[in-house]
XYZ file of N, CA and C in Angstrom:
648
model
N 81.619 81.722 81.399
C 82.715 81.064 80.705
C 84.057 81.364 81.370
N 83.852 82.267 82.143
C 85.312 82.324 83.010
C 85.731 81.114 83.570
N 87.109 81.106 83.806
C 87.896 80.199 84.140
C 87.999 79.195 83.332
N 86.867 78.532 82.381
C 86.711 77.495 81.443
C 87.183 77.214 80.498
N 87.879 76.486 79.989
C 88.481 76.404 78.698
C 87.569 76.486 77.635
N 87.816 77.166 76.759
C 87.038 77.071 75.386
C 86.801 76.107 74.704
N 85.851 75.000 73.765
C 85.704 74.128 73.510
C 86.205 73.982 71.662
N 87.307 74.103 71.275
C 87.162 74.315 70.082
C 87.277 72.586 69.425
N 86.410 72.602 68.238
C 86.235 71.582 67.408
C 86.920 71.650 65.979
N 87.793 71.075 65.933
C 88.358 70.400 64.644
C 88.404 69.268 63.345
N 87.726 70.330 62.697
C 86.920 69.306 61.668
C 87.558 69.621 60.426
N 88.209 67.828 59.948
C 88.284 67.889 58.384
C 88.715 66.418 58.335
N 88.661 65.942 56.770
C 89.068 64.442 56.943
C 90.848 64.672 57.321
N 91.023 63.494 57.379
C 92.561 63.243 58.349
C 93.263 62.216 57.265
N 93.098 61.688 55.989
C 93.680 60.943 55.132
C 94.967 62.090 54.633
N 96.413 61.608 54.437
C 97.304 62.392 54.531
C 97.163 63.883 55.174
N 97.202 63.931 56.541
C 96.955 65.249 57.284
C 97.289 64.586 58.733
N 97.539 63.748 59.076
C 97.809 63.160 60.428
C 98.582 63.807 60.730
N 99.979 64.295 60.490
C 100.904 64.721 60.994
C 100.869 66.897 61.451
N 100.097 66.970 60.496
C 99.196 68.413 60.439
C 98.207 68.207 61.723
N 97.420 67.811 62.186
C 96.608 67.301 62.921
C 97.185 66.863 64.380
N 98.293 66.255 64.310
C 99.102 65.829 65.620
C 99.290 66.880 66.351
N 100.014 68.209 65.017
C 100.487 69.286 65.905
C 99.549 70.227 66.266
N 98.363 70.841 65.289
C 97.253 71.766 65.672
C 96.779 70.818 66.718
N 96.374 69.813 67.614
C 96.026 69.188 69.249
C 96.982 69.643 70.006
N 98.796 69.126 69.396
C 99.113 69.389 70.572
C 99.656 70.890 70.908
N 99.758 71.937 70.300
C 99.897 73.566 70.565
C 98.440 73.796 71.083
N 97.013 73.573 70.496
C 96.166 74.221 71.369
C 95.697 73.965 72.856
N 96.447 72.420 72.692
C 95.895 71.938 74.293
C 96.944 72.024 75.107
N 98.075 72.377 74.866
C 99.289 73.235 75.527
C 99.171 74.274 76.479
N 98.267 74.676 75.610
C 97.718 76.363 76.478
C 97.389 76.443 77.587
N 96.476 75.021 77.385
C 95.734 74.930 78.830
C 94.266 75.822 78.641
N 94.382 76.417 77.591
C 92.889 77.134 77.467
C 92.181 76.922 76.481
N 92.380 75.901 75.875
C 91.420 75.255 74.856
C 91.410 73.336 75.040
N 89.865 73.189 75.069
C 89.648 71.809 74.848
C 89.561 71.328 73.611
N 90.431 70.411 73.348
C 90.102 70.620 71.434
C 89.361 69.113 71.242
N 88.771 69.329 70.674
C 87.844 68.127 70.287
C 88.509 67.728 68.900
N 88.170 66.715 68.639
C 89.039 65.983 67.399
C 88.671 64.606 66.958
N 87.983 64.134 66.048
C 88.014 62.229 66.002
C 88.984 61.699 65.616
N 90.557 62.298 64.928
C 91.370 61.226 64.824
C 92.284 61.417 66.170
N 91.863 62.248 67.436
C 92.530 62.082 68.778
C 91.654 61.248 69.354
N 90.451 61.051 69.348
C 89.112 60.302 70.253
C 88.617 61.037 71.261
N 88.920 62.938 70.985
C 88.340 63.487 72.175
C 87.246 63.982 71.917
N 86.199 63.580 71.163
C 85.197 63.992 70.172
C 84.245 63.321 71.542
N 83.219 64.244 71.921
C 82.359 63.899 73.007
C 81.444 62.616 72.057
N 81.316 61.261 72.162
C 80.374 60.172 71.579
C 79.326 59.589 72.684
N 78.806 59.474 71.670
C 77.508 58.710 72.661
C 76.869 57.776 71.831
N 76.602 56.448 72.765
C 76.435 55.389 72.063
C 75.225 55.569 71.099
N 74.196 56.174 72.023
C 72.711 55.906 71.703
C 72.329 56.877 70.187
N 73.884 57.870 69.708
C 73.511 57.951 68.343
C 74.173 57.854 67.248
N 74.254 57.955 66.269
C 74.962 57.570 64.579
C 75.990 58.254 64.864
N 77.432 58.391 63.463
C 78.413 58.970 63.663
C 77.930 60.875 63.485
N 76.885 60.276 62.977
C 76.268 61.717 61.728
C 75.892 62.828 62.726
N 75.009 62.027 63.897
C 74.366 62.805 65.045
C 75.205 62.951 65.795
N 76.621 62.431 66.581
C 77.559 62.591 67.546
C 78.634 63.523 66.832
N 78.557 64.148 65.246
C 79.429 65.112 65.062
C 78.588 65.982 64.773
N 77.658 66.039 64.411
C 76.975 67.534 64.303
C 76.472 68.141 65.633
N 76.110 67.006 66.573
C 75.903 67.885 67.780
C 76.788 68.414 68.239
N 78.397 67.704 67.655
C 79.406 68.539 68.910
C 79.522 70.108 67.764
N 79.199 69.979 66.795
C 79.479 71.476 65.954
C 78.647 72.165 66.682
N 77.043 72.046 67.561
C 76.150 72.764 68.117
C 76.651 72.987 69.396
N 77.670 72.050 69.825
C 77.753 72.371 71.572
C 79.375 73.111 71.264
N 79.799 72.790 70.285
C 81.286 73.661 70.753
C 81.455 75.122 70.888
N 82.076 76.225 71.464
C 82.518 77.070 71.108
C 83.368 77.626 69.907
N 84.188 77.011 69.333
C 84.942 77.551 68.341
C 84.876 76.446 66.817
N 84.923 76.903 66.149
C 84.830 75.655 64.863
C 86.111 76.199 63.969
N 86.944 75.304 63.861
C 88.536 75.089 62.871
C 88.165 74.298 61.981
N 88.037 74.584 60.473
C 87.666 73.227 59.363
C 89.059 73.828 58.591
N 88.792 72.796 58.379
C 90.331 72.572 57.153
C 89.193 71.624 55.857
N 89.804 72.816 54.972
C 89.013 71.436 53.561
C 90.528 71.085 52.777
N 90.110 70.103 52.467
C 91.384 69.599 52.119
C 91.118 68.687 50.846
N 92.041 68.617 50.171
C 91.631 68.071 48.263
C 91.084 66.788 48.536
N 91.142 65.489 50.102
C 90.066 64.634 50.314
C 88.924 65.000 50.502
N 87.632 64.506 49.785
C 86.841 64.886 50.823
C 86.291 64.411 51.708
N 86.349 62.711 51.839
C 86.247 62.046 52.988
C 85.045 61.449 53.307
N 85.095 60.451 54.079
C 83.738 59.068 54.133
C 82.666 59.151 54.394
N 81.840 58.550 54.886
C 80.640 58.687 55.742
C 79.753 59.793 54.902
N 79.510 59.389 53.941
C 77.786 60.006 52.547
C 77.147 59.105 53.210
N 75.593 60.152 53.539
C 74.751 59.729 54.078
C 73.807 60.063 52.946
N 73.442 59.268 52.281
C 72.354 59.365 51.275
C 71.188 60.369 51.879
N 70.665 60.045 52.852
C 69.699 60.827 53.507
C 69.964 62.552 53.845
N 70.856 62.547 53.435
C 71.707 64.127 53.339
C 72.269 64.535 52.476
N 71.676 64.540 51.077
C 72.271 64.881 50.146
C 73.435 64.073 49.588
N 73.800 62.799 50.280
C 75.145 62.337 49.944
C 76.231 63.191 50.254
N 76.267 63.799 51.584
C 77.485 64.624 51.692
C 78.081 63.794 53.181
N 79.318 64.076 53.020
C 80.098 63.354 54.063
C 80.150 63.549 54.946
N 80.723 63.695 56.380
C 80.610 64.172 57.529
C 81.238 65.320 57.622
N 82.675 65.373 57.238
C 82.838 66.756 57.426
C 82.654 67.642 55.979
N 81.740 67.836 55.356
C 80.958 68.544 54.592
C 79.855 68.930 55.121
N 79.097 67.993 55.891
C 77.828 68.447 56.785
C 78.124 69.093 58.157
N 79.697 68.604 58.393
C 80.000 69.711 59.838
C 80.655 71.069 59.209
N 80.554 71.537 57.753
C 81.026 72.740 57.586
C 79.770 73.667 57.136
N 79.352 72.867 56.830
C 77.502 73.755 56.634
C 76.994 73.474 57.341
N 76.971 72.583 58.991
C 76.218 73.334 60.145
C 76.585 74.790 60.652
N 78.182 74.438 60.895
C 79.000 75.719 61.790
C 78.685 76.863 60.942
N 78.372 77.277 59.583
C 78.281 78.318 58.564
C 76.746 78.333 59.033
N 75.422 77.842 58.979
C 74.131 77.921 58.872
C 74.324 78.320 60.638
N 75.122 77.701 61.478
C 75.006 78.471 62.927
C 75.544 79.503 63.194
N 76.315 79.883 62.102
C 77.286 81.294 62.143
C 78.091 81.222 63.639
N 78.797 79.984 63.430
C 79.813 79.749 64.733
C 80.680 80.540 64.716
N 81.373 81.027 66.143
C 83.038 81.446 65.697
C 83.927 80.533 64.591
N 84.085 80.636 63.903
C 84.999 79.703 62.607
C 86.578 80.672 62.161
N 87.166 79.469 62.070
C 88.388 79.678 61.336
C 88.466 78.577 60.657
N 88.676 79.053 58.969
C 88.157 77.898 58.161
C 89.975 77.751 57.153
N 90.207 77.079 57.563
C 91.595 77.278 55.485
C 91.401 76.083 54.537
N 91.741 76.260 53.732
C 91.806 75.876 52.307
C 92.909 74.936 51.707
N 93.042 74.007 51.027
C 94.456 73.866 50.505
C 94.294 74.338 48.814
N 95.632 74.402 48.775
C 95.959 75.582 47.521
C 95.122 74.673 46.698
N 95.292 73.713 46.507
C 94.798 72.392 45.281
C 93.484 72.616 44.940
N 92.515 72.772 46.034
C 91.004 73.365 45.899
C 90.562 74.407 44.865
N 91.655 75.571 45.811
C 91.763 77.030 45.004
C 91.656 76.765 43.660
N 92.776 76.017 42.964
C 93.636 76.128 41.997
C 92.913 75.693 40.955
N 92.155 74.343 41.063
C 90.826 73.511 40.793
C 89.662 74.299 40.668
N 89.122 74.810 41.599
C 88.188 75.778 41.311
C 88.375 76.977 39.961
N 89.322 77.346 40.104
C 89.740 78.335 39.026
C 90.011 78.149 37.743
N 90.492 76.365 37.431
C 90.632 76.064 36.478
C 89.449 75.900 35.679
N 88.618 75.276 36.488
C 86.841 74.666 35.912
C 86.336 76.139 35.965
N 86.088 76.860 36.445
C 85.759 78.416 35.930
C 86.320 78.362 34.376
N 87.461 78.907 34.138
C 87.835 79.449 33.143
C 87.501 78.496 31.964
N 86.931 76.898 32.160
C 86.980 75.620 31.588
C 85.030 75.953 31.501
N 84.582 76.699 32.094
C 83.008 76.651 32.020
C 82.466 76.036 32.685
N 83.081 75.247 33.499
C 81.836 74.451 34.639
C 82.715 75.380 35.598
N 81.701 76.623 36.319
C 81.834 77.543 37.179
C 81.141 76.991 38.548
N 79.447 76.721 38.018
C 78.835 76.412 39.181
C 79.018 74.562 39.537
N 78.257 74.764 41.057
C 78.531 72.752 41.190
C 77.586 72.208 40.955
N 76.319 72.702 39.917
C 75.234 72.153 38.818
C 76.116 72.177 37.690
N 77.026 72.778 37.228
C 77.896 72.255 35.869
C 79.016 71.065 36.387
N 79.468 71.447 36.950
C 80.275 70.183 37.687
C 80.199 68.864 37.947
N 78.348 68.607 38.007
C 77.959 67.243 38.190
C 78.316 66.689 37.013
N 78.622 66.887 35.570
C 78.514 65.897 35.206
C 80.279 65.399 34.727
N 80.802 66.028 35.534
C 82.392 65.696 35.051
C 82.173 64.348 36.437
N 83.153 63.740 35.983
C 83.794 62.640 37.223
C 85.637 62.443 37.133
N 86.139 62.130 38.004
C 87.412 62.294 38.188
C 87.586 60.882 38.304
N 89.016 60.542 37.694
C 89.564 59.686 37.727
C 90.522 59.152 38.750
N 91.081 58.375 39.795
C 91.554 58.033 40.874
C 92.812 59.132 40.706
N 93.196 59.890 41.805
C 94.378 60.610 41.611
C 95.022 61.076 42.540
N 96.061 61.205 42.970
C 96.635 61.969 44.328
C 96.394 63.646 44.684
N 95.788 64.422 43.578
C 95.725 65.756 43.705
C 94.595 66.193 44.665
N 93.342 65.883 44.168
C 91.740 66.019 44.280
C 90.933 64.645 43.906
N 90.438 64.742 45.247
C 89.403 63.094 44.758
C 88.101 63.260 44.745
N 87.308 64.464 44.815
C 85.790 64.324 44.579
C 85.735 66.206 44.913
N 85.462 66.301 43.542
C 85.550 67.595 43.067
C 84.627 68.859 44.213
N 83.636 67.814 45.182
C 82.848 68.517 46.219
C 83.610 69.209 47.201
N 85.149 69.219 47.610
C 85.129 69.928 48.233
C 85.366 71.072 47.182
N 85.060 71.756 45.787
C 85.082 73.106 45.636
C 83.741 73.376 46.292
N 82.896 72.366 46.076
C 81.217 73.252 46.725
C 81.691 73.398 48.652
N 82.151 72.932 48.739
C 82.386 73.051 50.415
C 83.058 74.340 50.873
N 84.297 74.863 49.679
C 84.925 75.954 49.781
C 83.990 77.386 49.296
N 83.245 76.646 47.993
C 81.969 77.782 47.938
C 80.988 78.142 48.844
N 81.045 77.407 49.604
C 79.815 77.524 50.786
C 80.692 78.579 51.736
N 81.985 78.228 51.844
C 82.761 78.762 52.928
C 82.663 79.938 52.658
N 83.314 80.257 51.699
C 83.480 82.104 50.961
C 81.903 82.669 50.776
N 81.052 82.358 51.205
C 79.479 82.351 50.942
C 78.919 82.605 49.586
N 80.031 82.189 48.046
C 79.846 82.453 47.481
C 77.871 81.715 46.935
N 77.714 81.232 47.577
C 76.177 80.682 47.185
C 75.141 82.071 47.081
N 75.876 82.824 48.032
C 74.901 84.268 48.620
C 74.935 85.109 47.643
N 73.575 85.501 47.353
C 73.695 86.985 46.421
C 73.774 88.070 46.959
N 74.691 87.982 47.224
C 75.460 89.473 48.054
C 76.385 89.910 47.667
N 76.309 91.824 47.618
C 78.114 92.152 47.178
C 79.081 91.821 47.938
N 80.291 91.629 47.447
C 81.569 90.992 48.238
C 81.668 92.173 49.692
N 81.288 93.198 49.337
C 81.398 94.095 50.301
C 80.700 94.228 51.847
N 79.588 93.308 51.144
C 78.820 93.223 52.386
C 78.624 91.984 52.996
N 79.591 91.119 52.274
C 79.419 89.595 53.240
C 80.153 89.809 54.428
N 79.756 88.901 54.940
C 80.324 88.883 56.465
C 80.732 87.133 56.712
N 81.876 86.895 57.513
C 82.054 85.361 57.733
C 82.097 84.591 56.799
N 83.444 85.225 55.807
C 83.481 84.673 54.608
C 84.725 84.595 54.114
N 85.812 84.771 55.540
C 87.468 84.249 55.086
C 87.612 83.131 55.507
N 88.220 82.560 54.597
C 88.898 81.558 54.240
C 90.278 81.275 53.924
N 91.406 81.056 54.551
C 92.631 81.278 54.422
C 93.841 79.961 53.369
N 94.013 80.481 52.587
C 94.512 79.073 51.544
C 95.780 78.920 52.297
N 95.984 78.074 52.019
C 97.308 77.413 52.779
C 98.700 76.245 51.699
N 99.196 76.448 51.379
C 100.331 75.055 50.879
C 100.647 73.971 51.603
N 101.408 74.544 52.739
C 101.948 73.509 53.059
C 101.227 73.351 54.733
N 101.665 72.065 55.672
C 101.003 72.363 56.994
C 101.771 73.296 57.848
N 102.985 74.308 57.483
C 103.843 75.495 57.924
C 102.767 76.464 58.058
N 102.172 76.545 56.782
C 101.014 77.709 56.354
C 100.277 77.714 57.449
N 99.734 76.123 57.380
C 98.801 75.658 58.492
C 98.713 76.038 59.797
N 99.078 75.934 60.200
C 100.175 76.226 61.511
C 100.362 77.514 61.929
N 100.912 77.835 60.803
C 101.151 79.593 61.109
C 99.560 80.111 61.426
N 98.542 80.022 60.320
C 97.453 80.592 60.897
C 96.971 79.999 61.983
N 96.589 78.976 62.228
C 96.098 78.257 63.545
C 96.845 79.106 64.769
N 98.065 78.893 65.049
C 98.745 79.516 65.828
C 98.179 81.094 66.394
N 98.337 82.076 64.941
C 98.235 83.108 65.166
C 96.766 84.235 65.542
N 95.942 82.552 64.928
C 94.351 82.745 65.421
C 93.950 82.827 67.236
N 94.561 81.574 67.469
C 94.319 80.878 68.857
C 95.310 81.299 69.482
N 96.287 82.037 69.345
C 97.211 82.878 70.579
C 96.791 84.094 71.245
N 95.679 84.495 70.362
C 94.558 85.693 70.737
C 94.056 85.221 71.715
N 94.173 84.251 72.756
C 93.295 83.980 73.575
C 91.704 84.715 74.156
N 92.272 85.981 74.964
C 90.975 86.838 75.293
C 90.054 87.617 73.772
N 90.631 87.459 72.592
C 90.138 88.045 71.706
C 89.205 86.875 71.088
N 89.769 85.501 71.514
C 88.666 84.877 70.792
C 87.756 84.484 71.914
N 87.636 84.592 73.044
C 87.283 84.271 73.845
C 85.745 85.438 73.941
N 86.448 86.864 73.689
C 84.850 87.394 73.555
C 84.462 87.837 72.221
N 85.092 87.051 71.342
C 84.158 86.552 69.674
C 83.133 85.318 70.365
N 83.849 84.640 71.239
C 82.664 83.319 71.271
C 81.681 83.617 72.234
N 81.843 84.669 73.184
C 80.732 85.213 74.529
C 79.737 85.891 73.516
N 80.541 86.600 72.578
C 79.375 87.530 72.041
C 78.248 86.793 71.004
N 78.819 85.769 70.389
C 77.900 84.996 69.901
C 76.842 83.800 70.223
N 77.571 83.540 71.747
C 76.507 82.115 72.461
C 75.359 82.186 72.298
N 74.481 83.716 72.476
C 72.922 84.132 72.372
C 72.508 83.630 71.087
N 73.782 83.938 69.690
C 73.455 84.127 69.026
C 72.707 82.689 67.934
N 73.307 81.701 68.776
C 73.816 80.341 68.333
C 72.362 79.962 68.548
N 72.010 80.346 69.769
C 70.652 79.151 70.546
C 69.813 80.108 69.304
N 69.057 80.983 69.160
C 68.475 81.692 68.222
C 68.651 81.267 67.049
N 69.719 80.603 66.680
C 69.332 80.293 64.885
C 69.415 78.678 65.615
N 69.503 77.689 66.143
C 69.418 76.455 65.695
C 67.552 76.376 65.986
N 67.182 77.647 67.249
C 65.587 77.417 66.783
C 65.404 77.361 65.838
N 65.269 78.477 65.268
C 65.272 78.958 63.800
C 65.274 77.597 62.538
N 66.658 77.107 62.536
C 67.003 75.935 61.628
C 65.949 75.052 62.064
N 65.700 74.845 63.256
C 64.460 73.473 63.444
C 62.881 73.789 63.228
N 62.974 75.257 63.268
C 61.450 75.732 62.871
C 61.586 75.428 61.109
N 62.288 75.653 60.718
C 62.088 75.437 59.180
C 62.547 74.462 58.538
N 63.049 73.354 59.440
C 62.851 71.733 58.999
C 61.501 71.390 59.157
N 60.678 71.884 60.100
C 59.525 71.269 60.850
C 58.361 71.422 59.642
N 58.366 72.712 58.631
C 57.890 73.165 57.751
C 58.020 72.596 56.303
N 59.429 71.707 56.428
C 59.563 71.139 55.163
C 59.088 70.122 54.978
């Protein structure tokens, strides 16, 4: 990986976030040491011969670094054949099931939402199914709290003490944004051997993940 730029992938929907999005491309590809992949730039490696579904989850398998932003959209492309989850819902539970390098944030609205339906009794996202939301500018499909639960690994029965790959950074405004992105990816050589030390680790579980599709 010397000399090579790092391949980091940026995944989240882009409906009010364009301008958030303009600037996390243009500071990381500034550097000169990151390739940033992106579909509302078009630098997202595509290939004709497959779906949108298969040309973004493979690039979550071929990239080095994974950046998700969940954001109170949660955005198009439900593939019935997948649970009905969208694209970038299924590119945040590949990069988590591949235990990618990730830097994941939050917007406060998620948080805030989540906490309310807790204290309201629909805690889990089996109580949740049966609320529906009404058209609104805040939160439009209550799934990204399950997307943020997946993130924090709260699915895992594990003590908080012993999870691992389970920050998640909330954010307000795209300043917030920014600030962490920035202060992640200016580490250059530090993220650089987070992602050497895990490449082995990557090819080993997507066997893994395909041995136990093969079984289902």
């Amino acid at each position: 990986m010397t000399g090579k730029r790092l391949k980091v992938m940026v995944s989240s929907t882009v409906y009010g976030n364009e301008e958030l999005f303009e600037l996390v491309y243009t500071i990381l590809t500034q550097t000169g040491k990151y390739e940033v992949w992106m579909s509302h730039k078009g630098t997202m490696p595509v290939f004709s011969s497959q779906s949108a579904f298969e040309n973004c989850l493979n690039a979550v398998e071929k990239c080095d670094a994974f950046l998700g932003f969940i954001t109170p959209y949660y955005g198009s492309g439900k593939n019935e054949d997948r649970d009905n989850l969208s694209i970038t819902h299924q590119e945040l539970v590949k990069a988590i099931d591949l235990d990618k390098p990730r830097w994941i944030l939050v917007h406060d609205h998620v948080v805030f939402a989540r906490s309310l339906l807790k204290y309201l009794n629909y805690e889990k996202k089996e109580d949740r199914r049966i609320l529906s939301l009404k058209q609104n500018k805040v939160l439009d499909d209550l799934r990204v709290i399950d997307m943020y639960e997946y993130a924090i690994r709260d699915i895992d029965e594990i003590p908080l003490m012993e999870k691992k790959g389970n920050w998640v950074q909330k954010y307000q405004s795209d300043d917030d944004a920014l600030l962490f992105a920035i202060s992640q990816f200016s580490r250059f050589q530090e993220v650089k051997e987070f992602v050497e030390k895990n490449c082995n680790n990557v090819d080993a579980i997507i066997e893994k993940i395909t041995r136990k599709r093969g079984k289902s």
